[in-house]
Short mmCIF file of C-alpha atoms and ligand atoms in Angstrom, two decimals:
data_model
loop_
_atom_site.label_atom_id
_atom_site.label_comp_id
_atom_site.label_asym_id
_atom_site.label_seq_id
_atom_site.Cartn_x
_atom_site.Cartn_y
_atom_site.Cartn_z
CA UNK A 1 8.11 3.43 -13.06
CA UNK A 2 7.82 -0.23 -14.22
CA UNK A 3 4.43 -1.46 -14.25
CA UNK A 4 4.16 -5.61 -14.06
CA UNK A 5 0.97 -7.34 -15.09
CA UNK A 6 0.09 -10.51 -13.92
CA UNK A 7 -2.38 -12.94 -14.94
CA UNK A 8 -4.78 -12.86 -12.19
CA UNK A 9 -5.43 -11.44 -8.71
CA UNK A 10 -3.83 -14.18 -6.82
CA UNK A 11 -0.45 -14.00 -8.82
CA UNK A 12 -0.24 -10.20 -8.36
CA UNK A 13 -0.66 -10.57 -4.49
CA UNK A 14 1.80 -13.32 -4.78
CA UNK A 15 4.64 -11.32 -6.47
CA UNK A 16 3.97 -8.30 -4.36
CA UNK A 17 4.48 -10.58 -1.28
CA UNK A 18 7.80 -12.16 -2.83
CA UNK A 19 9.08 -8.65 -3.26
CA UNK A 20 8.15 -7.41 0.17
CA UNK A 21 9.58 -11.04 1.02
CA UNK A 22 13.29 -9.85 -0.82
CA UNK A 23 14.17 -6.44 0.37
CA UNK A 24 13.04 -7.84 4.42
CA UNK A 25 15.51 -10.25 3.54
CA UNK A 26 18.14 -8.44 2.02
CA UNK A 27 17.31 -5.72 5.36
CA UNK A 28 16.43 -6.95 8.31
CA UNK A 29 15.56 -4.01 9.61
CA UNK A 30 13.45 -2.45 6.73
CA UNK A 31 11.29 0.71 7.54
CA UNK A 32 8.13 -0.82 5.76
CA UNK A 33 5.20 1.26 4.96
CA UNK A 34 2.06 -0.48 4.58
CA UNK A 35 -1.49 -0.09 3.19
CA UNK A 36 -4.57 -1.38 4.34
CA UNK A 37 -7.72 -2.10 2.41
CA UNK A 38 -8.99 -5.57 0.48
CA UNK A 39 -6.28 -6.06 -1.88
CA UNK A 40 -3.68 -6.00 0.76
CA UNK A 41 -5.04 -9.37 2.62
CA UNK A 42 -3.70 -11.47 -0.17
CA UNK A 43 -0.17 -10.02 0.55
CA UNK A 44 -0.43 -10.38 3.96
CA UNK A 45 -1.45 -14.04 3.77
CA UNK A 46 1.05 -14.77 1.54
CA UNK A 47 3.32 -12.98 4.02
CA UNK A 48 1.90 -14.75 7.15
CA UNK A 49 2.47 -18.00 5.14
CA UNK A 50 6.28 -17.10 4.82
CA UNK A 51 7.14 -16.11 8.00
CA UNK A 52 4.92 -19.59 9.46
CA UNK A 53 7.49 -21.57 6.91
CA UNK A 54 10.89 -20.15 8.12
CA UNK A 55 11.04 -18.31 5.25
CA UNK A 56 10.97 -14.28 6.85
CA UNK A 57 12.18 -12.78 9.88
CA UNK A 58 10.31 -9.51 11.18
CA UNK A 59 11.99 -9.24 14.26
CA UNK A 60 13.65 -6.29 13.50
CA UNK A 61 11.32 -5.00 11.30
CA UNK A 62 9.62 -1.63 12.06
CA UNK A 63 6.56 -0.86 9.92
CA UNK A 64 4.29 2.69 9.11
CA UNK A 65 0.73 2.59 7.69
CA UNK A 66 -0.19 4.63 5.45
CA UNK A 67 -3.75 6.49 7.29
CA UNK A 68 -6.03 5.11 10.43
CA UNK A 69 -9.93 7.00 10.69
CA UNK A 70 -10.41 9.77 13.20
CA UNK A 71 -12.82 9.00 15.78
CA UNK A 72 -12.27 4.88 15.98
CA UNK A 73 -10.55 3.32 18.65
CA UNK A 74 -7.51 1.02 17.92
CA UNK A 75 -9.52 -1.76 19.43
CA UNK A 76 -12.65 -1.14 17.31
CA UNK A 77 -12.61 -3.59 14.19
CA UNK A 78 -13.29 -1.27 11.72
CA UNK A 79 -10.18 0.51 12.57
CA UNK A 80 -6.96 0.27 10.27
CA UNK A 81 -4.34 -0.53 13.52
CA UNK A 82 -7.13 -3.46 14.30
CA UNK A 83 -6.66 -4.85 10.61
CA UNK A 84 -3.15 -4.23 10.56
CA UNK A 85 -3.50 -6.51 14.14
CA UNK A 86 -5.83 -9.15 12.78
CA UNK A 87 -4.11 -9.24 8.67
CA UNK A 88 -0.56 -9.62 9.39
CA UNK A 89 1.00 -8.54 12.95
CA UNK A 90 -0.67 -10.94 15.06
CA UNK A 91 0.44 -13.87 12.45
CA UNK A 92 4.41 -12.80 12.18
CA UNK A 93 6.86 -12.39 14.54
CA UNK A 94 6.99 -8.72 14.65
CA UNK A 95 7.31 -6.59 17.94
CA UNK A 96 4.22 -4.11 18.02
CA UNK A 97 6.24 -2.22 19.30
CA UNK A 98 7.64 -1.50 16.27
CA UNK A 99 5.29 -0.76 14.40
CA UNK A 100 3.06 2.51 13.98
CA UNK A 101 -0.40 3.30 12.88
CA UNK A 102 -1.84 7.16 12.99
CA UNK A 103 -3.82 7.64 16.05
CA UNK A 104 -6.91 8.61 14.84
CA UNK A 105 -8.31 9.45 18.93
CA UNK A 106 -5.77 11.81 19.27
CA UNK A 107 -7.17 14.78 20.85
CA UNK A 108 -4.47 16.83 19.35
CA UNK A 109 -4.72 15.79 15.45
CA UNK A 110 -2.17 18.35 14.53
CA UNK A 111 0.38 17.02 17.06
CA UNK A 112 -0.50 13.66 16.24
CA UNK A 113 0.39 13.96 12.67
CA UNK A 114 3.85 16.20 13.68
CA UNK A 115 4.72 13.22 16.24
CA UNK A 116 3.59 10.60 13.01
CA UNK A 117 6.20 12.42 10.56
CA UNK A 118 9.15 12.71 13.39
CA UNK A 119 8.91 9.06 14.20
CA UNK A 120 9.42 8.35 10.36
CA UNK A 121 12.17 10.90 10.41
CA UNK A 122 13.59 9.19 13.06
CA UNK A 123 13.15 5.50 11.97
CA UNK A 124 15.71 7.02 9.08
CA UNK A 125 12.72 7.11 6.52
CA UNK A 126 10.67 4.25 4.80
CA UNK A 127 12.39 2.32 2.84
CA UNK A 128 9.27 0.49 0.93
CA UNK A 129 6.08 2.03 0.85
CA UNK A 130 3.07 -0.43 -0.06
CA UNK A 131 0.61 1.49 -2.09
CA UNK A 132 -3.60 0.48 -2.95
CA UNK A 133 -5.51 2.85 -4.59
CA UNK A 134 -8.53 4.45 -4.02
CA UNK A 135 -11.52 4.38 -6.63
CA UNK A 136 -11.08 7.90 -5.99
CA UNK A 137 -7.86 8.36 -6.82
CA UNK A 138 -6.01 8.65 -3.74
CA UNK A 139 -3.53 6.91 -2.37
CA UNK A 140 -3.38 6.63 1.57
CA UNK A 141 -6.54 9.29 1.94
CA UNK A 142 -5.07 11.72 -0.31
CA UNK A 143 -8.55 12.16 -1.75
CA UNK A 144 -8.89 14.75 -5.05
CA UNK A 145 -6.95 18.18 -4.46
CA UNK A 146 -4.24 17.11 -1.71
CA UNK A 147 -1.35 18.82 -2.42
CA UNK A 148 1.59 16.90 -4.44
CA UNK A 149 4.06 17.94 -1.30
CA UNK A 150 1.51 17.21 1.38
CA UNK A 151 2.41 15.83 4.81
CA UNK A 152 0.53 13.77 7.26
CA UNK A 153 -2.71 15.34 8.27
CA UNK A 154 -6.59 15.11 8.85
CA UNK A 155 -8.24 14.77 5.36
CA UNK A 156 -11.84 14.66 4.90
CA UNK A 157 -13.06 11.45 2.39
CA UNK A 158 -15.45 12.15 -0.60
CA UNK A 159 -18.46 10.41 -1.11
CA UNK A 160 -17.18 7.98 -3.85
CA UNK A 161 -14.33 6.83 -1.29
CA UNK A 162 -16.97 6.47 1.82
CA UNK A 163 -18.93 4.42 -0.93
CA UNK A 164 -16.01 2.30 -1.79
CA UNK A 165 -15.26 1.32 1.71
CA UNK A 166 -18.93 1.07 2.89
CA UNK A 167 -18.14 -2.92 2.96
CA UNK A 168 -16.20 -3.05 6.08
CA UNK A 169 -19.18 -0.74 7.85
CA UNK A 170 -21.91 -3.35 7.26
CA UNK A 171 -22.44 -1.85 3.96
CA UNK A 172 -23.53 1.63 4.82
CA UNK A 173 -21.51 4.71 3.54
CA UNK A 174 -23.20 7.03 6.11
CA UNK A 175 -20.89 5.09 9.02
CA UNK A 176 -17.98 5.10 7.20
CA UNK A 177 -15.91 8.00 9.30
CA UNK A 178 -15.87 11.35 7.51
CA UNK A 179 -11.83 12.02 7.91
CA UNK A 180 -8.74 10.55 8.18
CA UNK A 181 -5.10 10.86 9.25
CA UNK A 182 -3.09 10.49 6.84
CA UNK A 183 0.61 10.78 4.87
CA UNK A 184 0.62 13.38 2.54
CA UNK A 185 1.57 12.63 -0.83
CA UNK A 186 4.82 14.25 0.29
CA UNK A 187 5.62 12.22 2.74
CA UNK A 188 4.99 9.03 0.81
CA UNK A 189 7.11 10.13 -2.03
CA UNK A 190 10.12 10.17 0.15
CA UNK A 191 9.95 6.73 0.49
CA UNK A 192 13.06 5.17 -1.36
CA UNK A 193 10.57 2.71 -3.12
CA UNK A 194 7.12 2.04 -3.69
CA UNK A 195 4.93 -0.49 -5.16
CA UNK A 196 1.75 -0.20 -6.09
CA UNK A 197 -0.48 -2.96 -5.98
CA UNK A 198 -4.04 -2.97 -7.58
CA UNK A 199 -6.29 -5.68 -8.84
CA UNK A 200 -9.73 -5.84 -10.26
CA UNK A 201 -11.87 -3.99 -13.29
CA UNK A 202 -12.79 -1.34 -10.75
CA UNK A 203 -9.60 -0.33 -10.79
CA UNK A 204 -8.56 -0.34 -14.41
CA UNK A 205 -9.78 3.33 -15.05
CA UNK A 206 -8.47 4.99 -12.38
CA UNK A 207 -5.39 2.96 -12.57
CA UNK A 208 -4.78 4.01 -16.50
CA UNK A 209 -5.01 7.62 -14.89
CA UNK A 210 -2.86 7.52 -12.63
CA UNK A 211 -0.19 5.16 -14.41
CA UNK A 212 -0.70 6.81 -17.83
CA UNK A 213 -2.10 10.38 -17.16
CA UNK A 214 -1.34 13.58 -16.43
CA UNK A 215 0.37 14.24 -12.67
CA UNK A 216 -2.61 15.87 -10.90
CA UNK A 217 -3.76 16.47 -7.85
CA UNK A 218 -7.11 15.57 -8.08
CA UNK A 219 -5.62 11.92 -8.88
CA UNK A 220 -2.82 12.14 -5.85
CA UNK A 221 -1.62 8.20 -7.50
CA UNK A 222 -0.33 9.88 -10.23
CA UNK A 223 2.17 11.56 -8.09
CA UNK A 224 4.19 8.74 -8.26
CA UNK A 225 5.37 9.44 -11.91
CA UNK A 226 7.46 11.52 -9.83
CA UNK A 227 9.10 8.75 -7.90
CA UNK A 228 12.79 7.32 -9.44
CA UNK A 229 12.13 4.00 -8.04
CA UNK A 230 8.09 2.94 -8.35
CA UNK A 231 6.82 -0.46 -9.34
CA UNK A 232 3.21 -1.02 -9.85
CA UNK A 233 1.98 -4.19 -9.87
CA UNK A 234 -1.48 -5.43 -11.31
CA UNK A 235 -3.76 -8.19 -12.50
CA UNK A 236 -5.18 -8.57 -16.13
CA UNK A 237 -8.09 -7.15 -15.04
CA UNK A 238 -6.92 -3.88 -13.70
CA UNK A 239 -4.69 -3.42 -16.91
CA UNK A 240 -7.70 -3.54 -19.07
CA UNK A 241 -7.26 0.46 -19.84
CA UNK A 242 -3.58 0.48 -20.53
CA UNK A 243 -2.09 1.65 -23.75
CA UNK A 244 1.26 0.55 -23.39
CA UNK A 245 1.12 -3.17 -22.03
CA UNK A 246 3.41 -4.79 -24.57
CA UNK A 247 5.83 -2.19 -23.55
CA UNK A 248 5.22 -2.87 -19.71
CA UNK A 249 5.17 -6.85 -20.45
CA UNK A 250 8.57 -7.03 -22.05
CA UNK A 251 10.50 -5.44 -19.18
CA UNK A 252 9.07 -8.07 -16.92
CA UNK A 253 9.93 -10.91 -19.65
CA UNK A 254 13.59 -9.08 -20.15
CA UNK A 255 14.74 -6.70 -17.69
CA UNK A 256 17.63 -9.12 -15.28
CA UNK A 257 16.01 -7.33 -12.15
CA UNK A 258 12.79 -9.58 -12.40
CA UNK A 259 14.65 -12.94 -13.67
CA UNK A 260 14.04 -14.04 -10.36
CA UNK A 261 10.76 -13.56 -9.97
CA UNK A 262 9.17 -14.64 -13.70
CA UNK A 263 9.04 -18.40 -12.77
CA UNK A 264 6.02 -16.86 -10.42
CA UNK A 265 4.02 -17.25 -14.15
CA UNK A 266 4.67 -20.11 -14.95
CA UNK A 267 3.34 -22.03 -11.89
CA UNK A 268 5.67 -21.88 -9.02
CA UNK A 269 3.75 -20.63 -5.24
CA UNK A 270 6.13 -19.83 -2.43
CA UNK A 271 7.55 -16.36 -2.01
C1 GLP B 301 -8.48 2.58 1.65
C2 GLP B 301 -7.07 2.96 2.05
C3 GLP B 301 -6.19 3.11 0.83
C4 GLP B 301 -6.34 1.88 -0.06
C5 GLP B 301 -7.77 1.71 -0.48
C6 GLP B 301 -7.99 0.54 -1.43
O1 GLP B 301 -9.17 3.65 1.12
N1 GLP B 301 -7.04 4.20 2.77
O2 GLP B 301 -4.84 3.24 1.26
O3 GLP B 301 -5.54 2.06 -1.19
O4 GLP B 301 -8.47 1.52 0.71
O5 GLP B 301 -8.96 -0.32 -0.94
P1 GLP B 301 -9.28 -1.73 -1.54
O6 GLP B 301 -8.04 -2.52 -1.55
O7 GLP B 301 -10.29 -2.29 -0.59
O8 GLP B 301 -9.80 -1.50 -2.91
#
């Protein structure tokens, strides 16, 4: 795991963008998993921005989120597949076709998430998984307890996460939906990368958990220890709890795999 700490919130968005930005270019067809959730509209701005400039071709790009809520219809705003619509697909050139959300009306949940983990199968696997974290620990809605090898299922949210994303339900926990399809942690860790993106002193305790912790599944985040090829990237505020930032800030000053992507700090914008 490398974890990269940037100065604020806006440069952390900015650099996950400009990776996301790389490996779409270096792949035209990537198998990109995404994330929903606050943090993420940064990224997909600076993404939208991008792809407006000439900069990024989705055209053959074929995408996976991460979890959708049972009982919402895709068209409903609060749902994730209407985000995912209003944040990012509706701005690039991507066919939405190609790209997949949970169906969280299924009738047949179980099916659902069999048909959600063949369709990755078949897509020949994610190739970069966008991670947020939850204030609960999860990632995707792996809430406390999911099983390190879990698969995609229906998950039922605790109250700290229904508190946490009480914002986009008028500010009312009680509406937020109760479950969730989602991947398992499983299923996330065969991704062949991920990055991690959190910002904000909210997240600086869990974070230090997760990044710095024991492996646990009460904290499912921390399951990506596990992962040979994990980047994690945060602002100043979220590293707050860290122990080992010196260690953390001299691979992204001296490792050659960042070189191109350190004149991000010292003022330069476009991805
Ligand atoms: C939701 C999503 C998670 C995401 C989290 C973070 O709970 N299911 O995948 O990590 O939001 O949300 P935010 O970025 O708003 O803090």
């Amino acid at each position: 795991m490398e974890v990269i700490i940037q100065p604020n919130v806006e440069q952390a968005a900015e650099l996950t963008a400009r990776l996301i930005a790389a490996r779409l270019r270096a792949k035209p067809d990537l198998v990109l998993g995404l994330a929903t959730g606050r943090t993420m509209e940064r990224v997909y701005d600076r993404l939208a921005d991008t792809q407006r400039s000439g900069g990024l071709d989705f055209s053959r790009c074929r995408t996976f989120n991460l979890d959708e809520y049972i009982g919402i219809p895709a068209e409903d705003e609060h749902s994730y597949r209407y985000y995912m619509n209003h944040h990012l697909f509706s701005r690039v050139n991507i066919d939405l076709a190609n790209t997949h959300v949970p169906d969280g009306m299924a009738t047949n949940l179980r099916a659902e998430a069999a048909r959600y983990e063949r369709l990755i199968r078949e897509a020949g696997g994610i190739d970069l998984q966008l991670l947020g974290i939850g204030e609960a620990g999860h990632i995707g809605f792996n809430e406390p307890l999911s099983a390190l090898m879990s698969r995609t299922r229906e998950k039922a949210l605790t109250p700290v996460t229904r508190q946490q994303n009480a914002g986009m339900f008028g500010g009312d926990p009680d509406k937020v939906p109760k479950r969730a399809l989602t991947m398992g942690v499983g299923t996330i860790l065969e991704a062949r990368e991920l990055l991690l993106l959190a910002t904000g002193a909210a997240k600086a305790s869990i974070l230090a958990k997760a990044v710095e912790g024991p492996i646990t599944g009460m904290i499912s985040a921390s399951a990506i220890q596990l992962h040979p090829n994990c980047k994690v990237i945060i602002d100043s505020e979220a590293a707050r709890k860290l122990k080992e930032r010196d260690y953390y800030d001299w691979i992204f000053q001296n490792e050659p795999e960042w070189q191109q992507f350190r004149a991000l700090t010292s003022g330069s914008t476009s991805p």
